[in-house]
mmCIF file of C-alpha atoms in Angstrom:
data_model
loop_
_atom_site.group_PDB
_atom_site.id
_atom_site.type_symbol
_atom_site.label_atom_id
_atom_site.label_comp_id
_atom_site.label_asym_id
_atom_site.label_seq_id
_atom_site.Cartn_x
_atom_site.Cartn_y
_atom_site.Cartn_z
ATOM 1 C CA UNK A 21 106.477 45.151 114.100
ATOM 2 C CA UNK A 22 103.388 45.863 112.494
ATOM 3 C CA UNK A 23 103.540 46.683 109.365
ATOM 4 C CA UNK A 24 100.731 49.325 108.191
ATOM 5 C CA UNK A 25 99.526 49.537 104.815
ATOM 6 C CA UNK A 26 98.659 53.274 103.598
ATOM 7 C CA UNK A 27 95.543 53.919 100.972
ATOM 8 C CA UNK A 28 95.971 57.479 98.579
ATOM 9 C CA UNK A 29 93.046 58.552 96.799
ATOM 10 C CA UNK A 30 93.324 60.255 93.534
ATOM 11 C CA UNK A 31 91.390 61.240 90.668
ATOM 12 C CA UNK A 32 92.698 59.606 87.481
ATOM 13 C CA UNK A 33 90.197 59.380 84.480
ATOM 14 C CA UNK A 34 89.130 56.221 82.799
ATOM 15 C CA UNK A 35 89.402 55.828 79.286
ATOM 16 C CA UNK A 36 87.199 53.522 77.425
ATOM 17 C CA UNK A 37 88.826 50.973 74.616
ATOM 18 C CA UNK A 38 85.929 52.024 72.798
ATOM 19 C CA UNK A 39 87.489 54.133 70.010
ATOM 20 C CA UNK A 40 85.892 57.609 70.445
ATOM 21 C CA UNK A 41 84.332 57.502 73.147
ATOM 22 C CA UNK A 42 85.008 59.846 76.358
ATOM 23 C CA UNK A 43 86.782 59.199 79.357
ATOM 24 C CA UNK A 44 84.525 59.286 82.404
ATOM 25 C CA UNK A 45 86.233 61.183 85.871
ATOM 26 C CA UNK A 46 86.350 58.904 89.209
ATOM 27 C CA UNK A 47 88.078 58.695 92.599
ATOM 28 C CA UNK A 48 90.205 56.069 93.199
ATOM 29 C CA UNK A 49 91.292 54.464 96.112
ATOM 30 C CA UNK A 50 94.908 52.614 95.825
ATOM 31 C CA UNK A 51 97.530 51.289 98.172
ATOM 32 C CA UNK A 52 101.448 52.397 98.447
ATOM 33 C CA UNK A 53 101.744 50.072 101.861
ATOM 34 C CA UNK A 54 103.851 46.621 101.503
ATOM 35 C CA UNK A 55 101.362 44.437 102.944
ATOM 36 C CA UNK A 56 97.328 44.715 103.443
ATOM 37 C CA UNK A 57 96.014 44.917 106.845
ATOM 38 C CA UNK A 58 93.829 46.109 109.696
ATOM 39 C CA UNK A 59 95.935 49.332 110.260
ATOM 40 C CA UNK A 60 95.755 50.795 106.821
ATOM 41 C CA UNK A 61 94.935 54.182 106.936
ATOM 42 C CA UNK A 62 92.551 55.443 104.343
ATOM 43 C CA UNK A 63 92.643 59.680 102.869
ATOM 44 C CA UNK A 64 90.078 61.525 100.992
ATOM 45 C CA UNK A 65 89.615 61.791 97.604
ATOM 46 C CA UNK A 66 90.817 65.185 96.374
ATOM 47 C CA UNK A 67 87.318 66.189 95.036
ATOM 48 C CA UNK A 68 86.323 66.050 98.926
ATOM 49 C CA UNK A 69 88.890 67.798 99.989
ATOM 50 C CA UNK A 70 88.064 70.135 97.238
ATOM 51 C CA UNK A 71 84.294 70.762 98.400
ATOM 52 C CA UNK A 72 84.792 70.857 101.633
ATOM 53 C CA UNK A 73 87.144 73.808 101.315
ATOM 54 C CA UNK A 74 85.134 75.393 99.387
ATOM 55 C CA UNK A 75 82.085 75.304 101.232
ATOM 56 C CA UNK A 76 83.826 76.483 104.671
ATOM 57 C CA UNK A 77 84.637 79.201 102.509
ATOM 58 C CA UNK A 78 81.819 80.693 101.378
ATOM 59 C CA UNK A 79 80.100 79.704 105.073
ATOM 60 C CA UNK A 80 82.735 81.803 107.168
ATOM 61 C CA UNK A 81 81.698 85.578 104.472
ATOM 62 C CA UNK A 82 78.446 84.819 105.018
ATOM 63 C CA UNK A 83 78.076 84.230 108.593
ATOM 64 C CA UNK A 84 79.830 87.204 109.021
ATOM 65 C CA UNK A 85 78.092 89.061 107.054
ATOM 66 C CA UNK A 86 74.612 87.437 107.341
ATOM 67 C CA UNK A 87 74.820 85.446 110.140
ATOM 68 C CA UNK A 88 74.076 82.903 108.000
ATOM 69 C CA UNK A 89 75.546 78.935 108.827
ATOM 70 C CA UNK A 90 75.646 75.382 108.788
ATOM 71 C CA UNK A 91 78.911 74.741 110.157
ATOM 72 C CA UNK A 92 78.176 71.159 111.162
ATOM 73 C CA UNK A 93 78.080 70.065 107.209
ATOM 74 C CA UNK A 94 81.412 70.160 107.012
ATOM 75 C CA UNK A 95 83.170 71.023 109.934
ATOM 76 C CA UNK A 96 84.342 67.468 111.759
ATOM 77 C CA UNK A 97 83.821 67.810 115.890
ATOM 78 C CA UNK A 98 86.581 69.765 117.408
ATOM 79 C CA UNK A 99 87.639 71.163 114.408
ATOM 80 C CA UNK A 100 90.709 73.821 114.983
ATOM 81 C CA UNK A 101 90.262 76.871 113.182
ATOM 82 C CA UNK A 102 92.361 80.058 112.350
ATOM 83 C CA UNK A 103 90.904 82.696 110.649
ATOM 84 C CA UNK A 104 92.936 85.546 110.327
ATOM 85 C CA UNK A 105 94.677 85.071 113.651
ATOM 86 C CA UNK A 106 91.469 84.460 115.641
ATOM 87 C CA UNK A 107 92.033 80.532 116.713
ATOM 88 C CA UNK A 108 89.501 78.398 118.529
ATOM 89 C CA UNK A 109 87.207 75.108 118.311
ATOM 90 C CA UNK A 110 84.487 75.086 115.623
ATOM 91 C CA UNK A 111 81.373 77.282 116.213
ATOM 92 C CA UNK A 112 83.092 79.049 118.593
ATOM 93 C CA UNK A 113 85.927 80.447 116.840
ATOM 94 C CA UNK A 114 83.584 81.386 113.874
ATOM 95 C CA UNK A 115 81.915 83.488 116.665
ATOM 96 C CA UNK A 116 85.149 85.025 118.170
ATOM 97 C CA UNK A 117 86.547 86.274 114.707
ATOM 98 C CA UNK A 118 82.767 87.748 113.675
ATOM 99 C CA UNK A 119 83.060 89.959 116.907
ATOM 100 C CA UNK A 120 86.881 90.914 116.763
ATOM 101 C CA UNK A 121 86.027 92.623 112.833
ATOM 102 C CA UNK A 122 82.943 93.964 115.039
ATOM 103 C CA UNK A 123 85.969 95.334 117.349
ATOM 104 C CA UNK A 124 87.664 96.788 114.198
ATOM 105 C CA UNK A 125 84.884 98.780 113.418
ATOM 106 C CA UNK A 126 84.779 101.471 115.045
ATOM 107 C CA UNK A 127 83.664 104.463 112.869
ATOM 108 C CA UNK A 128 79.736 105.382 112.693
ATOM 109 C CA UNK A 129 78.583 103.658 110.211
ATOM 110 C CA UNK A 130 80.828 101.396 109.022
ATOM 111 C CA UNK A 131 80.107 98.067 108.102
ATOM 112 C CA UNK A 132 81.162 94.917 105.566
ATOM 113 C CA UNK A 133 78.659 94.382 103.548
ATOM 114 C CA UNK A 134 80.403 91.214 101.220
ATOM 115 C CA UNK A 135 83.691 89.214 101.073
ATOM 116 C CA UNK A 136 84.380 87.961 97.887
ATOM 117 C CA UNK A 137 86.634 85.210 97.548
ATOM 118 C CA UNK A 138 88.619 82.733 95.559
ATOM 119 C CA UNK A 139 90.784 80.020 95.998
ATOM 120 C CA UNK A 140 93.352 79.234 93.873
ATOM 121 C CA UNK A 141 96.691 76.191 93.232
ATOM 122 C CA UNK A 142 94.686 73.645 95.539
ATOM 123 C CA UNK A 143 97.342 71.246 96.648
ATOM 124 C CA UNK A 144 95.755 67.851 98.876
ATOM 125 C CA UNK A 145 98.405 65.718 100.007
ATOM 126 C CA UNK A 146 96.931 62.993 102.843
ATOM 127 C CA UNK A 147 94.326 64.698 103.092
ATOM 128 C CA UNK A 148 95.899 67.601 103.728
ATOM 129 C CA UNK A 149 95.355 70.656 101.702
ATOM 130 C CA UNK A 150 97.065 74.248 100.671
ATOM 131 C CA UNK A 151 96.259 76.949 98.671
ATOM 132 C CA UNK A 152 96.330 80.460 97.383
ATOM 133 C CA UNK A 153 93.218 82.183 99.281
ATOM 134 C CA UNK A 154 92.397 85.837 97.549
ATOM 135 C CA UNK A 155 89.582 87.354 99.316
ATOM 136 C CA UNK A 156 88.111 91.258 97.673
ATOM 137 C CA UNK A 157 86.486 92.990 101.273
ATOM 138 C CA UNK A 158 83.847 95.762 100.253
ATOM 139 C CA UNK A 159 82.544 98.447 103.122
ATOM 140 C CA UNK A 160 79.185 99.366 103.512
ATOM 141 C CA UNK A 161 80.384 103.358 102.432
ATOM 142 C CA UNK A 162 81.795 101.161 99.101
ATOM 143 C CA UNK A 163 85.098 101.150 99.660
ATOM 144 C CA UNK A 164 86.977 97.696 99.277
ATOM 145 C CA UNK A 165 90.284 96.047 100.157
ATOM 146 C CA UNK A 166 92.082 92.969 98.051
ATOM 147 C CA UNK A 167 93.601 90.709 100.902
ATOM 148 C CA UNK A 168 96.265 88.150 99.772
ATOM 149 C CA UNK A 169 95.692 85.531 102.195
ATOM 150 C CA UNK A 170 97.733 81.469 102.717
ATOM 151 C CA UNK A 171 94.759 78.709 103.125
ATOM 152 C CA UNK A 172 95.732 75.180 104.703
ATOM 153 C CA UNK A 173 94.173 72.608 106.593
ATOM 154 C CA UNK A 174 93.415 68.676 106.962
ATOM 155 C CA UNK A 175 90.010 66.600 105.975
ATOM 156 C CA UNK A 176 89.658 63.314 107.252
ATOM 157 C CA UNK A 177 87.726 60.669 105.256
ATOM 158 C CA UNK A 178 84.168 61.583 104.585
ATOM 159 C CA UNK A 179 85.509 65.162 103.614
ATOM 160 C CA UNK A 180 84.999 66.810 107.040
ATOM 161 C CA UNK A 181 87.749 69.046 108.369
ATOM 162 C CA UNK A 182 89.519 69.223 111.215
ATOM 163 C CA UNK A 183 91.931 71.267 111.100
ATOM 164 C CA UNK A 184 91.378 75.184 108.770
ATOM 165 C CA UNK A 185 93.236 77.895 108.872
ATOM 166 C CA UNK A 186 93.362 81.649 106.731
ATOM 167 C CA UNK A 187 96.868 83.318 107.594
ATOM 168 C CA UNK A 188 98.210 86.993 105.987
ATOM 169 C CA UNK A 189 100.770 89.397 106.930
ATOM 170 C CA UNK A 190 99.574 91.020 109.848
ATOM 171 C CA UNK A 191 100.424 94.724 107.898
ATOM 172 C CA UNK A 192 97.661 93.386 105.295
ATOM 173 C CA UNK A 193 94.680 93.181 108.493
ATOM 174 C CA UNK A 194 95.424 96.884 109.586
ATOM 175 C CA UNK A 195 95.014 97.843 106.011
ATOM 176 C CA UNK A 196 91.816 96.099 105.617
ATOM 177 C CA UNK A 197 90.497 97.734 108.679
ATOM 178 C CA UNK A 198 91.478 101.217 107.191
ATOM 179 C CA UNK A 199 89.694 100.669 104.323
ATOM 180 C CA UNK A 200 86.541 99.675 105.817
ATOM 181 C CA UNK A 201 86.580 102.730 108.403
ATOM 182 C CA UNK A 202 86.898 104.721 105.408
ATOM 183 C CA UNK A 203 90.454 105.599 106.567
ATOM 184 C CA UNK A 204 92.955 106.755 104.124
ATOM 185 C CA UNK A 205 96.204 104.697 103.944
ATOM 186 C CA UNK A 206 99.282 105.045 105.687
ATOM 187 C CA UNK A 207 101.369 105.495 102.467
ATOM 188 C CA UNK A 208 98.892 108.144 101.042
ATOM 189 C CA UNK A 209 99.353 109.683 104.164
ATOM 190 C CA UNK A 210 102.827 110.647 103.714
ATOM 191 C CA UNK A 211 102.628 111.025 100.056
ATOM 192 C CA UNK A 212 99.997 113.884 100.584
ATOM 193 C CA UNK A 213 102.456 115.049 103.447
ATOM 194 C CA UNK A 214 105.560 115.345 101.727
ATOM 195 C CA UNK A 215 103.601 117.149 98.337
ATOM 196 C CA UNK A 216 102.446 119.680 100.812
ATOM 197 C CA UNK A 217 106.074 120.215 101.131
ATOM 198 C CA UNK A 218 107.102 120.147 97.802
ATOM 199 C CA UNK A 219 104.471 122.540 97.349
ATOM 200 C CA UNK A 220 104.805 124.658 100.613
ATOM 201 C CA UNK A 221 100.926 124.166 101.114
ATOM 202 C CA UNK A 222 99.419 124.555 104.072
ATOM 203 C CA UNK A 223 95.640 123.679 103.014
ATOM 204 C CA UNK A 224 96.951 120.211 101.590
ATOM 205 C CA UNK A 225 98.101 118.980 104.900
ATOM 206 C CA UNK A 226 96.071 120.657 107.366
ATOM 207 C CA UNK A 227 93.247 117.578 106.910
ATOM 208 C CA UNK A 228 95.911 115.472 107.126
ATOM 209 C CA UNK A 229 97.490 116.247 110.851
ATOM 210 C CA UNK A 230 95.903 115.738 114.315
ATOM 211 C CA UNK A 231 95.773 118.873 116.087
ATOM 212 C CA UNK A 232 98.756 117.964 118.718
ATOM 213 C CA UNK A 233 100.779 117.176 115.878
ATOM 214 C CA UNK A 234 104.403 117.529 116.823
ATOM 215 C CA UNK A 235 107.811 118.202 113.789
ATOM 216 C CA UNK A 236 111.534 118.136 114.328
ATOM 217 C CA UNK A 237 113.755 120.008 111.737
ATOM 218 C CA UNK A 238 117.527 119.367 112.941
ATOM 219 C CA UNK A 239 119.126 122.981 113.714
ATOM 220 C CA UNK A 240 115.411 124.402 114.701
ATOM 221 C CA UNK A 241 113.425 124.937 118.059
ATOM 222 C CA UNK A 242 110.603 121.683 117.522
ATOM 223 C CA UNK A 243 107.211 122.935 116.004
ATOM 224 C CA UNK A 244 104.045 121.952 118.698
ATOM 225 C CA UNK A 245 100.588 122.262 117.512
ATOM 226 C CA UNK A 246 98.995 122.232 114.161
ATOM 227 C CA UNK A 247 99.742 125.535 113.361
ATOM 228 C CA UNK A 248 102.976 125.645 114.120
ATOM 229 C CA UNK A 249 103.457 122.472 112.119
ATOM 230 C CA UNK A 250 101.454 124.425 108.578
ATOM 231 C CA UNK A 251 103.789 127.921 109.101
ATOM 232 C CA UNK A 252 106.543 125.640 108.776
ATOM 233 C CA UNK A 253 104.754 124.222 106.110
ATOM 234 C CA UNK A 254 104.108 127.146 104.043
ATOM 235 C CA UNK A 255 107.736 129.118 104.895
ATOM 236 C CA UNK A 256 109.534 126.272 104.177
ATOM 237 C CA UNK A 257 111.837 128.676 101.908
ATOM 238 C CA UNK A 258 112.153 131.273 104.683
ATOM 239 C CA UNK A 259 113.277 128.384 107.044
ATOM 240 C CA UNK A 260 115.554 127.202 104.867
ATOM 241 C CA UNK A 261 117.050 130.904 103.786
ATOM 242 C CA UNK A 262 117.150 130.492 100.242
ATOM 243 C CA UNK A 263 114.846 132.521 97.944
ATOM 244 C CA UNK A 264 113.191 129.566 96.670
ATOM 245 C CA UNK A 265 113.249 125.451 97.585
ATOM 246 C CA UNK A 266 112.439 122.835 95.028
ATOM 247 C CA UNK A 267 111.982 119.274 96.935
ATOM 248 C CA UNK A 268 110.778 115.896 95.049
ATOM 249 C CA UNK A 269 110.652 112.851 95.831
ATOM 250 C CA UNK A 270 110.730 108.978 94.563
ATOM 251 C CA UNK A 271 107.187 108.863 96.038
ATOM 252 C CA UNK A 272 105.460 111.516 94.492
ATOM 253 C CA UNK A 273 106.908 110.699 90.975
ATOM 254 C CA UNK A 274 104.433 110.806 88.318
ATOM 255 C CA UNK A 275 105.964 108.250 85.799
ATOM 256 C CA UNK A 276 107.659 106.141 88.211
ATOM 257 C CA UNK A 277 106.548 106.366 91.989
ATOM 258 C CA UNK A 278 107.567 104.365 94.186
ATOM 259 C CA UNK A 279 105.485 104.025 97.483
ATOM 260 C CA UNK A 280 106.405 105.443 100.791
ATOM 261 C CA UNK A 281 108.331 102.500 102.571
ATOM 262 C CA UNK A 282 106.779 100.980 106.537
ATOM 263 C CA UNK A 283 109.629 101.170 108.744
ATOM 264 C CA UNK A 284 107.139 100.222 111.658
ATOM 265 C CA UNK A 285 103.219 99.527 112.741
ATOM 266 C CA UNK A 286 102.303 103.021 112.455
ATOM 267 C CA UNK A 287 105.540 105.470 110.495
ATOM 268 C CA UNK A 288 106.360 105.722 107.262
ATOM 269 C CA UNK A 289 109.884 107.025 105.678
ATOM 270 C CA UNK A 290 110.244 109.229 102.525
ATOM 271 C CA UNK A 291 113.881 109.537 100.995
ATOM 272 C CA UNK A 292 113.705 113.610 98.593
ATOM 273 C CA UNK A 293 115.502 115.533 97.176
ATOM 274 C CA UNK A 294 116.208 119.121 96.899
ATOM 275 C CA UNK A 295 117.797 122.446 94.620
ATOM 276 C CA UNK A 296 117.408 125.598 96.299
ATOM 277 C CA UNK A 297 117.691 128.748 94.988
ATOM 278 C CA UNK A 298 120.276 131.474 96.165
ATOM 279 C CA UNK A 299 120.532 135.052 95.548
ATOM 280 C CA UNK A 300 122.472 135.728 91.870
ATOM 281 C CA UNK A 301 120.723 132.955 90.400
ATOM 282 C CA UNK A 302 123.236 129.885 91.849
ATOM 283 C CA UNK A 303 122.088 126.718 92.611
ATOM 284 C CA UNK A 304 122.759 124.460 95.355
ATOM 285 C CA UNK A 305 121.230 120.853 96.493
ATOM 286 C CA UNK A 306 120.534 118.735 99.480
ATOM 287 C CA UNK A 307 118.769 115.681 100.718
ATOM 288 C CA UNK A 308 116.268 114.789 103.395
ATOM 289 C CA UNK A 309 114.420 111.767 105.005
ATOM 290 C CA UNK A 310 110.774 112.934 106.247
ATOM 291 C CA UNK A 311 109.583 110.131 108.504
ATOM 292 C CA UNK A 312 105.157 110.110 109.413
ATOM 293 C CA UNK A 313 103.870 108.784 112.949
ATOM 294 C CA UNK A 314 100.770 107.497 112.730
ATOM 295 C CA UNK A 315 97.839 107.443 115.555
ATOM 296 C CA UNK A 316 95.077 104.858 114.776
ATOM 297 C CA UNK A 317 92.585 106.607 112.437
ATOM 298 C CA UNK A 318 95.869 106.825 110.005
ATOM 299 C CA UNK A 319 96.391 111.091 111.136
ATOM 300 C CA UNK A 320 100.040 112.271 111.129
ATOM 301 C CA UNK A 321 100.416 113.230 115.552
ATOM 302 C CA UNK A 322 104.443 113.183 114.641
ATOM 303 C CA UNK A 323 107.150 114.288 111.859
ATOM 304 C CA UNK A 324 111.244 114.156 112.152
ATOM 305 C CA UNK A 325 111.961 115.860 109.124
ATOM 306 C CA UNK A 326 115.478 115.563 108.386
ATOM 307 C CA UNK A 327 117.313 117.453 106.512
ATOM 308 C CA UNK A 328 121.127 117.707 105.805
ATOM 309 C CA UNK A 329 121.687 121.268 106.775
ATOM 310 C CA UNK A 330 125.494 120.288 106.761
ATOM 311 C CA UNK A 331 125.998 119.383 103.131
ATOM 312 C CA UNK A 332 123.631 122.447 102.289
ATOM 313 C CA UNK A 333 125.872 124.718 104.466
ATOM 314 C CA UNK A 334 128.735 123.947 102.349
ATOM 315 C CA UNK A 335 127.258 123.970 98.948
ATOM 316 C CA UNK A 336 125.632 127.160 100.065
ATOM 317 C CA UNK A 337 129.049 128.287 101.010
ATOM 318 C CA UNK A 338 130.442 127.178 97.527
ATOM 319 C CA UNK A 339 127.568 129.012 95.861
ATOM 320 C CA UNK A 340 128.368 132.115 98.026
ATOM 321 C CA UNK A 341 131.671 132.088 97.016
ATOM 322 C CA UNK A 342 131.575 131.729 93.095
ATOM 323 C CA UNK A 343 128.822 134.525 93.017
ATOM 324 C CA UNK A 344 131.177 136.913 94.947
ATOM 325 C CA UNK A 345 134.418 135.709 92.954
ATOM 326 C CA UNK A 346 132.261 136.372 89.868
ATOM 327 C CA UNK A 347 131.461 139.852 91.159
ATOM 328 C CA UNK A 348 134.657 140.383 91.533
ATOM 329 C CA UNK A 349 135.072 139.505 87.999
ATOM 330 C CA UNK A 350 133.058 141.906 86.965
ATOM 331 C CA UNK A 351 134.091 144.311 89.053
ATOM 332 C CA UNK A 352 137.461 144.287 87.490
ATOM 333 C CA UNK A 353 136.433 143.989 83.988
ATOM 334 C CA UNK A 354 134.146 146.864 84.265
ATOM 335 C CA UNK A 355 137.802 149.170 85.649
ATOM 336 C CA UNK A 356 138.893 147.545 82.372
ATOM 337 C CA UNK A 357 136.548 148.153 79.813
ATOM 338 C CA UNK A 358 135.477 144.884 79.472
ATOM 339 C CA UNK A 359 132.052 142.830 80.875
ATOM 340 C CA UNK A 360 131.792 139.491 82.711
ATOM 341 C CA UNK A 361 127.722 139.980 83.635
ATOM 342 C CA UNK A 362 127.213 137.011 82.091
ATOM 343 C CA UNK A 363 130.461 134.672 83.077
ATOM 344 C CA UNK A 364 129.482 131.007 83.573
ATOM 345 C CA UNK A 365 130.449 129.972 87.554
#
C-alpha cells in the first residue's frame, strides 16, 4: 500500500535572532505525512484562502447590484456555488441567483441598492473554509435588513475556489424580501392587530387587513369580510357582554415585550390575558390566543381569536353571585338599620 504524505500550509511568524528586531509573517508548508513521495497532497495557505473568499464576497454583491463581475479571477473551472439556496456552476449560478432576487422584488420600484458584508471567525483546514457571514441589505426605498448566514466551501492549491456556499434560515430570506419590497414585517403586523384589539380601534386595524379577511371567535358566527371584522374590533365589549374589557399581552408590553411567535411560514400567534368589568364594579378575567394568517404581502387574511369563554362564564357567574349576595346583605342591613354598601366581595 502506498503511503501518502500530506503537506499543510500555515501562517507562522519568523522572529529574527537579533534582539529588538520585528518578526516577519510568511506562508510555510510543512509535512504531516510519514514518508515523502510523489503522491504528496498540497493545500493552499490561509492567506490565499482568505483573499479568495473576500474577493468572491465582493464579486457576487457587486454583480447583484451593478452587474459587474470578474468571477474567473477567483473561481476555479466548474466551481459549485450555493447562494442562499440557489445552486449551480460558476457564473451560471450567479446569474440564477440574480434572477431569483429580481423575481422576488415584486413591488413597483423595489430594488436592492447595496449589500454590505462582513466575514467573521474564518477557519481554514486542509483547503476547506468556514466562517460567519453578516450582510446588510439596503433597499432603494431606504429600508434595510440584516441577514446572518454561514459561509463554507473549499479552495484548491492556487487559492481559487472550487466550492462556495452561503446558507441561512429560510425565514431570514422571507424577511429580507419583505423589507426590500417595503412590506411590514409579519411579527409587526400581528403585534399591531393585537394592539388594535386591545384598544378597540378599527382604524388601527384597517390597513392591516385584506378585503376578504375572515375571523373566527368561539361562540359566534364567523366574521367574513373587512367590514365585519372591523365591526367586531370596535365592539369587543359588547361581544363579550361586559361593560369594559382590558386586554394586554407580552407582545405589546412596553417594558419587556416578547415578539409574536412564528408558527408557520405565514402564520403568527400571540398569547393574551384580559380583565373584564361587570355591572356593580366586579371584575373577572380570562385569556386567549390570537392566531394570524398573512398573504405574500403580509396582509391579514384570517384571524382565529380563541377566547376561553368557559372560564369567563364560570368566573362571571361567581362574580354575579357575589354581587347578588352583596345586594342581599345590603338589603338585610338596611332593614335592620345597618349599612353594608361598601362591604368587600
